[in-house]
Short mmCIF file of C-alpha atoms in Angstrom, two decimals:
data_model
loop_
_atom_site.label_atom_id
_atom_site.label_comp_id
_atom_site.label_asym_id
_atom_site.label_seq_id
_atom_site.Cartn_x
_atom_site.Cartn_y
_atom_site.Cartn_z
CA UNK Y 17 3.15 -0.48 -2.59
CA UNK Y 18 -0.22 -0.65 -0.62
CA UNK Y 19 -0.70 -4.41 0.72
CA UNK Y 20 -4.01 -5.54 1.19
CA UNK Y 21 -5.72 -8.55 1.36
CA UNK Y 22 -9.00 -10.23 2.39
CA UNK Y 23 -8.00 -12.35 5.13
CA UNK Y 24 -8.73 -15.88 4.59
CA UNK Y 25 -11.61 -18.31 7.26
CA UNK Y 26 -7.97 -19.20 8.85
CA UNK Y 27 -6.67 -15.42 9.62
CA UNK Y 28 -10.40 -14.18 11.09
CA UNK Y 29 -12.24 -14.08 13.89
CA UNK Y 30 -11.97 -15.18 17.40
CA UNK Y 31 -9.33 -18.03 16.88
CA UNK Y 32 -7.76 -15.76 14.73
CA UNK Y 33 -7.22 -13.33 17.37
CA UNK Y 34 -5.42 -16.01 19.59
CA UNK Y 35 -3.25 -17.65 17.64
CA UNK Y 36 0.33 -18.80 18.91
CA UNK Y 37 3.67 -17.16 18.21
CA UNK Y 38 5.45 -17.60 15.03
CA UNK Y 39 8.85 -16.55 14.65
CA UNK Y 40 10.28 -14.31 11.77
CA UNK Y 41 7.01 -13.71 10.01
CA UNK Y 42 7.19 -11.13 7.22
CA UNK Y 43 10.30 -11.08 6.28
CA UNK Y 44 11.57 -14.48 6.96
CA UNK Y 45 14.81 -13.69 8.59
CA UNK Y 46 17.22 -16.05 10.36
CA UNK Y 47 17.75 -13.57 13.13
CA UNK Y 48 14.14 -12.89 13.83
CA UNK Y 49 13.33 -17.14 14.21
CA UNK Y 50 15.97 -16.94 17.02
CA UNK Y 51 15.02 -17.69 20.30
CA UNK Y 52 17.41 -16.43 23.11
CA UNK Y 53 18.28 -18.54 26.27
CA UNK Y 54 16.59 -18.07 29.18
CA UNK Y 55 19.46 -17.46 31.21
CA UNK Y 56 20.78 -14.49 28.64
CA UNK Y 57 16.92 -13.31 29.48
CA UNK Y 58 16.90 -13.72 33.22
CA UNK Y 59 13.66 -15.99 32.61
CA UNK Y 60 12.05 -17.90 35.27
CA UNK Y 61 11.28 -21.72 33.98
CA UNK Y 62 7.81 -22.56 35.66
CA UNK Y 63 6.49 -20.38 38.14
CA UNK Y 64 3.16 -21.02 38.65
CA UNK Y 65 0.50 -19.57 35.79
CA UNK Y 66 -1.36 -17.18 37.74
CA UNK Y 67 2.03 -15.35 39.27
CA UNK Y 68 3.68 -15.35 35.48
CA UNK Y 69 4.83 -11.98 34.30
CA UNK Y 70 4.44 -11.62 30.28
CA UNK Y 71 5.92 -8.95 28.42
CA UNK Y 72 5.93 -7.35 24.98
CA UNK Y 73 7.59 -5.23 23.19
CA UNK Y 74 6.46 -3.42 19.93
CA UNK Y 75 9.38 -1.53 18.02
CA UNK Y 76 7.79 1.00 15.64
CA UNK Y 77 9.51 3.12 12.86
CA UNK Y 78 8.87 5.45 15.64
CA UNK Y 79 8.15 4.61 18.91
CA UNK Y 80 10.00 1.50 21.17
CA UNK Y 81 7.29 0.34 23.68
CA UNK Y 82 7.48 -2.16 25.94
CA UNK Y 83 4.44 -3.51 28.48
CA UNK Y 84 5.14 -6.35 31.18
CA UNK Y 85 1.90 -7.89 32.83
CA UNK Y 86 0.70 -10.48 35.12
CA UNK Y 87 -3.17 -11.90 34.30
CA UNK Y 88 -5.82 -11.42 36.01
CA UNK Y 89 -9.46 -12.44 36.37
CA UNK Y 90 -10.42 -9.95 34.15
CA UNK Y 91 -7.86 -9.64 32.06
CA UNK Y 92 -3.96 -8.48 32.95
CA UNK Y 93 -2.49 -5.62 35.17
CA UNK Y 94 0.33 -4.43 34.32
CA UNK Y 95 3.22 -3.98 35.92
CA UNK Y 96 5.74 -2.03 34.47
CA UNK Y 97 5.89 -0.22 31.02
CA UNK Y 98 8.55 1.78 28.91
CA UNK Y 99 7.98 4.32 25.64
CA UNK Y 100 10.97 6.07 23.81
CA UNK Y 101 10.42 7.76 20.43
CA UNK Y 102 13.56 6.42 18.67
CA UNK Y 103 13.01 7.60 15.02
CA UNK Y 104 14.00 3.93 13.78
CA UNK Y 105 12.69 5.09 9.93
CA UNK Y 106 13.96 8.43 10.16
CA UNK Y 107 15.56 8.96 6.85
CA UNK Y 108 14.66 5.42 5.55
CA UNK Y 109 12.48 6.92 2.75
CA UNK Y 110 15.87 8.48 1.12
CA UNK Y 111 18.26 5.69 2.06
CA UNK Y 112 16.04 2.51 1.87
CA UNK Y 113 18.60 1.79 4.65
CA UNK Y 114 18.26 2.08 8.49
CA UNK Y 115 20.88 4.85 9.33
CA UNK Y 116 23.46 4.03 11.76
CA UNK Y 117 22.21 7.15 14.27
CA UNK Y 118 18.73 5.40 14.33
CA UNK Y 119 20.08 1.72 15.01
CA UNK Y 120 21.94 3.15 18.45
CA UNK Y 121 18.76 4.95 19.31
CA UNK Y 122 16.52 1.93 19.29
CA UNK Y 123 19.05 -0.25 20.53
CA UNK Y 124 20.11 2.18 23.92
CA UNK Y 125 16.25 1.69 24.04
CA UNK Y 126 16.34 -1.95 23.85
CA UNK Y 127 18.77 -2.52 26.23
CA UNK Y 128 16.56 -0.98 28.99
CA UNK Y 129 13.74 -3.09 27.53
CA UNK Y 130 16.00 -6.30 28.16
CA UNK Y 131 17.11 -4.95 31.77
CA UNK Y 132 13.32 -4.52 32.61
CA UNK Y 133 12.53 -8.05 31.56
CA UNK Y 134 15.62 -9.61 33.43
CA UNK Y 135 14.53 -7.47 36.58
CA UNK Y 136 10.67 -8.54 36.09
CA UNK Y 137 11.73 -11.89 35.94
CA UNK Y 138 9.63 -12.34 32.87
CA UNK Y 139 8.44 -15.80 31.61
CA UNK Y 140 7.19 -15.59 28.39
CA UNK Y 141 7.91 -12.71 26.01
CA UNK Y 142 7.16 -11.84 22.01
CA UNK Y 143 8.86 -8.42 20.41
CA UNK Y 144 7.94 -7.68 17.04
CA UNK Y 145 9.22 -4.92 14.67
CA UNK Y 146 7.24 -3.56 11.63
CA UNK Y 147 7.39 -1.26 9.03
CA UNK Y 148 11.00 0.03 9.38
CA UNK Y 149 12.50 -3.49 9.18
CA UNK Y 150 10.12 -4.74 6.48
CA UNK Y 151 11.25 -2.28 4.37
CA UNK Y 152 15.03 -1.62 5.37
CA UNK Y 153 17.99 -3.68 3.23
CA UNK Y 154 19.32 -3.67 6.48
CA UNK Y 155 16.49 -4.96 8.28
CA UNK Y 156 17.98 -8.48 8.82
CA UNK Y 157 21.47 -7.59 9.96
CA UNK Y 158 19.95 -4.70 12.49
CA UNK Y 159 17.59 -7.60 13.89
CA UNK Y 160 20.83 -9.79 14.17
CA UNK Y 161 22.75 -6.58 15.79
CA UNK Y 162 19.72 -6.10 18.19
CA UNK Y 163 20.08 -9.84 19.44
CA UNK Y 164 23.77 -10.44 19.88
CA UNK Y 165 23.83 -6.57 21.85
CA UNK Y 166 20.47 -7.11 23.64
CA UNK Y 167 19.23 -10.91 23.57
CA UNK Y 168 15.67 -9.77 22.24
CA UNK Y 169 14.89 -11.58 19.51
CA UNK Y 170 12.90 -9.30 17.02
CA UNK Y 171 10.32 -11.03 14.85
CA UNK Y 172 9.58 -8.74 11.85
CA UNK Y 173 5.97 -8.99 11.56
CA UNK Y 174 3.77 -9.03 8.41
CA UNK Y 175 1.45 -6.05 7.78
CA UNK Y 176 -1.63 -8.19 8.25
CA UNK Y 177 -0.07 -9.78 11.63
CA UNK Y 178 0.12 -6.09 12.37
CA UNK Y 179 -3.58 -5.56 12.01
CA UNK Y 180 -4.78 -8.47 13.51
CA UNK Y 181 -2.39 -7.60 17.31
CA UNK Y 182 -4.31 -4.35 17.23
CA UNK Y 183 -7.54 -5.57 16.79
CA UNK Y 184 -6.89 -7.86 19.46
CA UNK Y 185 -5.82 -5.26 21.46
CA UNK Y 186 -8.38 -2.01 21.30
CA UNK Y 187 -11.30 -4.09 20.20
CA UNK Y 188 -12.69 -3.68 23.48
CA UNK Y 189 -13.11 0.07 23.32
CA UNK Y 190 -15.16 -0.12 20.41
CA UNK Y 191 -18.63 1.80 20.79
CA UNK Y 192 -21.60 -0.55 21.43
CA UNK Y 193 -23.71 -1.36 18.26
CA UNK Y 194 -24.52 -3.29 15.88
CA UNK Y 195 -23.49 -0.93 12.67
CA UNK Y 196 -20.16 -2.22 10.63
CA UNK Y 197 -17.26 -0.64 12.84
CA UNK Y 198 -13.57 0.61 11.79
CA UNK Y 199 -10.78 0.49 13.71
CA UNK Y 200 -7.20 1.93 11.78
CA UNK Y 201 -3.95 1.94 13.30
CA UNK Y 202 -1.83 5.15 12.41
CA UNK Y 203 2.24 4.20 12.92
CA UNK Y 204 5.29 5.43 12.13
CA UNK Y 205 5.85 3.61 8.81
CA UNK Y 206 2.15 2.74 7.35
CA UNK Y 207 -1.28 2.70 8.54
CA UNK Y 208 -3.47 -0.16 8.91
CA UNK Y 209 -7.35 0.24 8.08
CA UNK Y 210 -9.55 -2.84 9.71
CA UNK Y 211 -13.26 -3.36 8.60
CA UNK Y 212 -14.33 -5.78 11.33
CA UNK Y 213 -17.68 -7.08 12.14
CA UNK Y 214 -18.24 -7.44 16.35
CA UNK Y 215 -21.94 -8.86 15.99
CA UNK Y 216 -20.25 -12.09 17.62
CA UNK Y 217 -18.83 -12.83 21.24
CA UNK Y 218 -14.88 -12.51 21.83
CA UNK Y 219 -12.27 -10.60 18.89
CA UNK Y 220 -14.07 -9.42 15.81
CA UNK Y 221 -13.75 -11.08 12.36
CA UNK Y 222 -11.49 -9.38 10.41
CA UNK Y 223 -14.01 -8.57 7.30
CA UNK Y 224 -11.23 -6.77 4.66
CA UNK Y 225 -8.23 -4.75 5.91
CA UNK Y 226 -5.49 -2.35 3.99
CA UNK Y 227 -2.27 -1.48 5.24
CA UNK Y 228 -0.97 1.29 3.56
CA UNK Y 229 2.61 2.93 3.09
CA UNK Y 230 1.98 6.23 5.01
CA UNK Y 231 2.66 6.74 8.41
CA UNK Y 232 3.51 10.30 10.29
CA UNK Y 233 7.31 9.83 9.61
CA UNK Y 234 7.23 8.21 5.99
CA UNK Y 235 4.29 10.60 5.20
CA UNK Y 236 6.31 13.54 6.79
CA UNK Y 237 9.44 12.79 4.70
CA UNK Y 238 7.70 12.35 2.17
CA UNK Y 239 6.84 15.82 1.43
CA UNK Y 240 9.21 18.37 2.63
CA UNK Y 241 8.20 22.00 3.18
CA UNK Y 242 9.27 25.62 4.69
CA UNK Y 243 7.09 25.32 8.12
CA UNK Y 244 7.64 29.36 7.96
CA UNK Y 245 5.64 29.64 4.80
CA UNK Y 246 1.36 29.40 5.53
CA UNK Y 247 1.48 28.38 1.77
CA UNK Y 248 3.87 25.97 1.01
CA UNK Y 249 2.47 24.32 4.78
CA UNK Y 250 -0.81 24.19 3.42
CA UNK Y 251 0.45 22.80 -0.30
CA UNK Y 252 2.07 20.50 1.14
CA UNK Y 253 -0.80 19.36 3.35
CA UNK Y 254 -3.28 18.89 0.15
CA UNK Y 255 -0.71 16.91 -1.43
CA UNK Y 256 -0.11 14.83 2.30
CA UNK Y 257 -4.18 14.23 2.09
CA UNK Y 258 -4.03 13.06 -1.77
CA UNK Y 259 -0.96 10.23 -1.11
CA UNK Y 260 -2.89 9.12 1.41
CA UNK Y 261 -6.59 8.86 -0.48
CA UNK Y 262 -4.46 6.89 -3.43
CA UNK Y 263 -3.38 4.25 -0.76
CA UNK Y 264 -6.74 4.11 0.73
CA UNK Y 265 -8.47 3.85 -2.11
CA UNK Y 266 -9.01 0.12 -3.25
CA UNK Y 267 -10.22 -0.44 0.85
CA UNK Y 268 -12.32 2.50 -0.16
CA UNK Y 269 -13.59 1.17 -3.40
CA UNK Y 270 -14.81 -1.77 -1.30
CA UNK Y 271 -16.70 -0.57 2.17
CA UNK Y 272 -20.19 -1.13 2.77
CA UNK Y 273 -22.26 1.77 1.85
CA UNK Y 274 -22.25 4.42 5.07
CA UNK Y 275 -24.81 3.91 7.32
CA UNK Y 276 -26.09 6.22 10.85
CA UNK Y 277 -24.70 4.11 13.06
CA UNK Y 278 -21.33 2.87 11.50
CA UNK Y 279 -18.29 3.06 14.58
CA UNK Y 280 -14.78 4.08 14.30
CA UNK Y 281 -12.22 3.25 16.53
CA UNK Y 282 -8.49 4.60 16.38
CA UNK Y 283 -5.57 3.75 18.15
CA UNK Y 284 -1.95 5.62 17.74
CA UNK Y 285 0.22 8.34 19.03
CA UNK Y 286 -1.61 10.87 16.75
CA UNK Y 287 -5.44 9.78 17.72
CA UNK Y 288 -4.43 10.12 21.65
CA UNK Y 289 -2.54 13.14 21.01
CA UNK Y 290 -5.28 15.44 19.09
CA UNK Y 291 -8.14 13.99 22.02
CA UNK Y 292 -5.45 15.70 24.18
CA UNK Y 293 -5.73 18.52 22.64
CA UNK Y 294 -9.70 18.37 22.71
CA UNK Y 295 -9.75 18.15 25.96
CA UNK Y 296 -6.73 20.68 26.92
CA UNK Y 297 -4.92 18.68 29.12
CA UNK Y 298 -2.04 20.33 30.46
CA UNK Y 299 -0.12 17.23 30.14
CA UNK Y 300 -0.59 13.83 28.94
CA UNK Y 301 -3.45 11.60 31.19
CA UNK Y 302 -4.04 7.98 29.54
CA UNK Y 303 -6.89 7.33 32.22
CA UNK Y 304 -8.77 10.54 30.76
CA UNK Y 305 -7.76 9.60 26.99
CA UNK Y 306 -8.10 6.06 26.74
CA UNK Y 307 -11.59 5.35 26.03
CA UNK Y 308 -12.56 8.45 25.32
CA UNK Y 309 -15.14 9.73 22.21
CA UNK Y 310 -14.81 12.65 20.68
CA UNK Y 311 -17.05 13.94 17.94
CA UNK Y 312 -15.21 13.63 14.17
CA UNK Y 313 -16.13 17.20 13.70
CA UNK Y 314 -13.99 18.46 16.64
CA UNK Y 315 -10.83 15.67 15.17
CA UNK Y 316 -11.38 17.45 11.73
CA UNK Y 317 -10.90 20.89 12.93
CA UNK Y 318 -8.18 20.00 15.68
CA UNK Y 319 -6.27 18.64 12.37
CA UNK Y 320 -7.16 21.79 10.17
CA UNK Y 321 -6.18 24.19 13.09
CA UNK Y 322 -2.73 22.22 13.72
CA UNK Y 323 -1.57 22.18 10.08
CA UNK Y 324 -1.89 25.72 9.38
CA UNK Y 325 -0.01 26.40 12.48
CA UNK Y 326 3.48 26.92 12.28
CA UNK Y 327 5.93 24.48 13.58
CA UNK Y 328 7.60 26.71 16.94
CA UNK Y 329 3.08 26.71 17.43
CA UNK Y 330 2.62 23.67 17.86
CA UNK Y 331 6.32 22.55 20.11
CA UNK Y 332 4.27 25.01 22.40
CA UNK Y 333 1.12 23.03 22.81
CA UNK Y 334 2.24 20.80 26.01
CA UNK Y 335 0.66 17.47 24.46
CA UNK Y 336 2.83 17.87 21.36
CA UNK Y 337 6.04 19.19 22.23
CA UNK Y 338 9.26 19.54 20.48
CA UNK Y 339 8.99 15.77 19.78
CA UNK Y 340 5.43 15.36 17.68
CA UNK Y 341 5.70 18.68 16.64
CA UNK Y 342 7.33 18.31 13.03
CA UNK Y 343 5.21 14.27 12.81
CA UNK Y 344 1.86 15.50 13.91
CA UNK Y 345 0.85 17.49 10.53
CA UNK Y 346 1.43 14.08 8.44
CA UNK Y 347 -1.30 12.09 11.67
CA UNK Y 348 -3.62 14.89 11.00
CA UNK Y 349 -3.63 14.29 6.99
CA UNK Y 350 -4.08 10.57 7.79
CA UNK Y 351 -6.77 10.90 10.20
CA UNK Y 352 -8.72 13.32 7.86
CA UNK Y 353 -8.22 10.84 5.09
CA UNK Y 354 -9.94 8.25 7.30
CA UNK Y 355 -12.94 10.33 8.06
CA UNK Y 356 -13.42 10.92 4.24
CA UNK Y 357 -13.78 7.65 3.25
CA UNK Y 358 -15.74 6.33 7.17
CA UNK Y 359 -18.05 9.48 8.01
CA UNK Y 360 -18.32 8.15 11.86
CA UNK Y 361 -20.07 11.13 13.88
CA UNK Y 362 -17.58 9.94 16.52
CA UNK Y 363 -14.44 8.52 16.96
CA UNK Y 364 -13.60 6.51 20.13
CA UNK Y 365 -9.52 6.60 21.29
CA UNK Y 366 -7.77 4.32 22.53
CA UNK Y 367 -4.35 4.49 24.28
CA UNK Y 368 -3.51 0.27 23.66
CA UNK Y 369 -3.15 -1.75 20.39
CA UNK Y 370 -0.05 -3.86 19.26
CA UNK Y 371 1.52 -4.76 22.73
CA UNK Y 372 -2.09 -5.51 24.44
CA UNK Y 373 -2.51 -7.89 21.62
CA UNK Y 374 0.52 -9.74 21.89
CA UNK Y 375 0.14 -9.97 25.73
CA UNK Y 376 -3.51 -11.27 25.08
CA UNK Y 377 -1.93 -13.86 22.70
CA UNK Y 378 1.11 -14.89 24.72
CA UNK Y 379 -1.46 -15.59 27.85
CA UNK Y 380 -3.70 -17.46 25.55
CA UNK Y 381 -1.07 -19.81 24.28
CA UNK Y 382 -0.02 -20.39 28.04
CA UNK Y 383 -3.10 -21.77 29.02
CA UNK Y 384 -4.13 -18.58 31.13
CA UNK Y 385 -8.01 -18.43 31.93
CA UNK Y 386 -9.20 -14.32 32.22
#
């Protein structure tokens, strides 16, 4: 089911954007309210604001991140960092059920998440999980599995919570302008869409948002195929693009007419992935992606090009690997599906979203001028 909304004067905007933390939203579970002792976290009490180390930690139905910061006087610098695809949803689509492989792969990832913080000496943290546990029937006991082997308290986040953390956190790297802008967020488990308006000071109002049940591993599982077959790839792409226009489609129904100078702003594995390919990078660089604008013409045909290519094709290309390779097919169909219904001439990338937010939050609530 597609959950949308159009968020109310309390959920938009600039206060919006810096709300304080609230424990177990989405799915209301015990576990996720939980708030671990600070000596289980190696937490200092009260160091002074300025020296403070904040951390956050964003587990995806694909990816476990973590980012610990200190603030500065324009914003925060960051300090240490940690990414491991852990495949939290794979399967999930079958099973409704996390599977027991994926629940030790995000754990073993957790546990260096919760040595970081205890070595950081980290004062205030927030980890949220999405999709994967909103939609698991074993969302609640993993979160209560996560916190008795880890001490991180997960708080399963709503879809709309979702948006609004990375808004908060790319906003920034939108294109200067005055047109309505777009920024979408393409996960593991679903994909949230944000019409914002930026014609104000601070985080943009949150005009109408849709978060939609398709991301690269749901949409990827969601339509098998023989990668060794050009036609079956390419069937199965068309019907990858047509899931994906359904769920989009009541957002659609409802965007302002487009306009020359409307903006579009992405932020996700597959978005910083296919502007590595633009440029050819021989490995991954966030300074050279981050930021970055690419024309939507070159996206479209970087997404054509890579799902007509056959799977051992595109494990070859050195910013997919053996790891995106099979997930990247289902990003393209999503990011094509975007561009059909917001014809940007560009598309800026950006290599921060979800954890950014929560830091920006977290610092907020402390008192923390930047």
């Amino acid at each position: 089911m597609v959950q949308q909304s159009r968020p109310s004067p309390q959920s938009s905007g600039p206060a919006a954007g810096v709300s304080g933390i609230r424990s177990g939203q989405g799915n209301g579970s015990k576990a996720a309210a939980l708030t671990p002792p600070l000596k289980s976290r190696g937490l200092l009490p009260h160091p002074p604001r300025g020296r403070r180390s904040y951390a956050a930690i964003d587990l995806g139905t694909n990816n476990c991140r973590l980012l610990i910061a200190k603030p500065s006087s324009d914003g925060f610098i960051v300090v240490d960092a940690f990414s491991r695809i852990v495949r939290l949803g794979e399967g999930l689509a079958a099973s409704g059920r996390i599977s027991d492989a994926a629940i030790d792969r995000a754990i073993g990832a957790l546990a260096v998440c919760a040595d970081k913080l205890r070595r950081r000496h980290v004062t205030l943290a927030r980890s949220v999980a999405t999709e994967a546990c909103r939609r698991a029937s074993n969302g609640a006991e993993f979160i209560q599995r996560v916190y008795r082997e880890t001490g991180i308290a997960l708080d399963v986040i709503s879809a709309q919570e979702e948006a609004r953390l990375a808004v908060l956190g790319c906003h920034a790297l939108l294109e200067p302008g005055n047109g309505p802008a777009l920024i979408f967020d393409i996960g593991g488990g679903s994909t949230e869409l944000v019409l914002v308006d930026s014609s104000c000071s601070g985080t943009p109002h949150m005009v109408d948002w849709v978060s939609a049940p398709w991301g690269v591993v749901s949409l990827t599982e969601s339509e098998p195929f023989d990668h060794a077959d050009p036609m079956d790839r390419l069937a199965a792409y068309g019907r990858m693009r047509m899931r994906v226009a359904e769920a989009f489609a009541p957002l659609a129904r409802r965007l302002p007419a487009p306009q020359p100078d409307i903006r579009l702003l992405g932020t996700s594995g597959t978005v910083t992935t296919l502007a590595s390919v633009h440029l050819d990078l021989p490995r991954y660089d966030r300074q050279a992606i981050d930021g970055l604008i690419v024309p939507s013409t070159s996206m479209r045909a970087i997404s054509e090009r890579l799902s007509s290519m056959p799977l051992w094709e595109r494990q070859k290309l050195p910013c997919i690997g053996t790891e995106r390779a099979d997930l990247v097919v289902a990003g393209c169909a999503i990011l094509e599906s975007i561009l059909d219904i917001w014809p940007a001439q560009r598309l800026g990338v950006a290599d921060r979203g979800i954890r950014e937010g929560i830091l920006r939050g977290l610092m907020d609530r402390d008192g923390v001028r930047m």
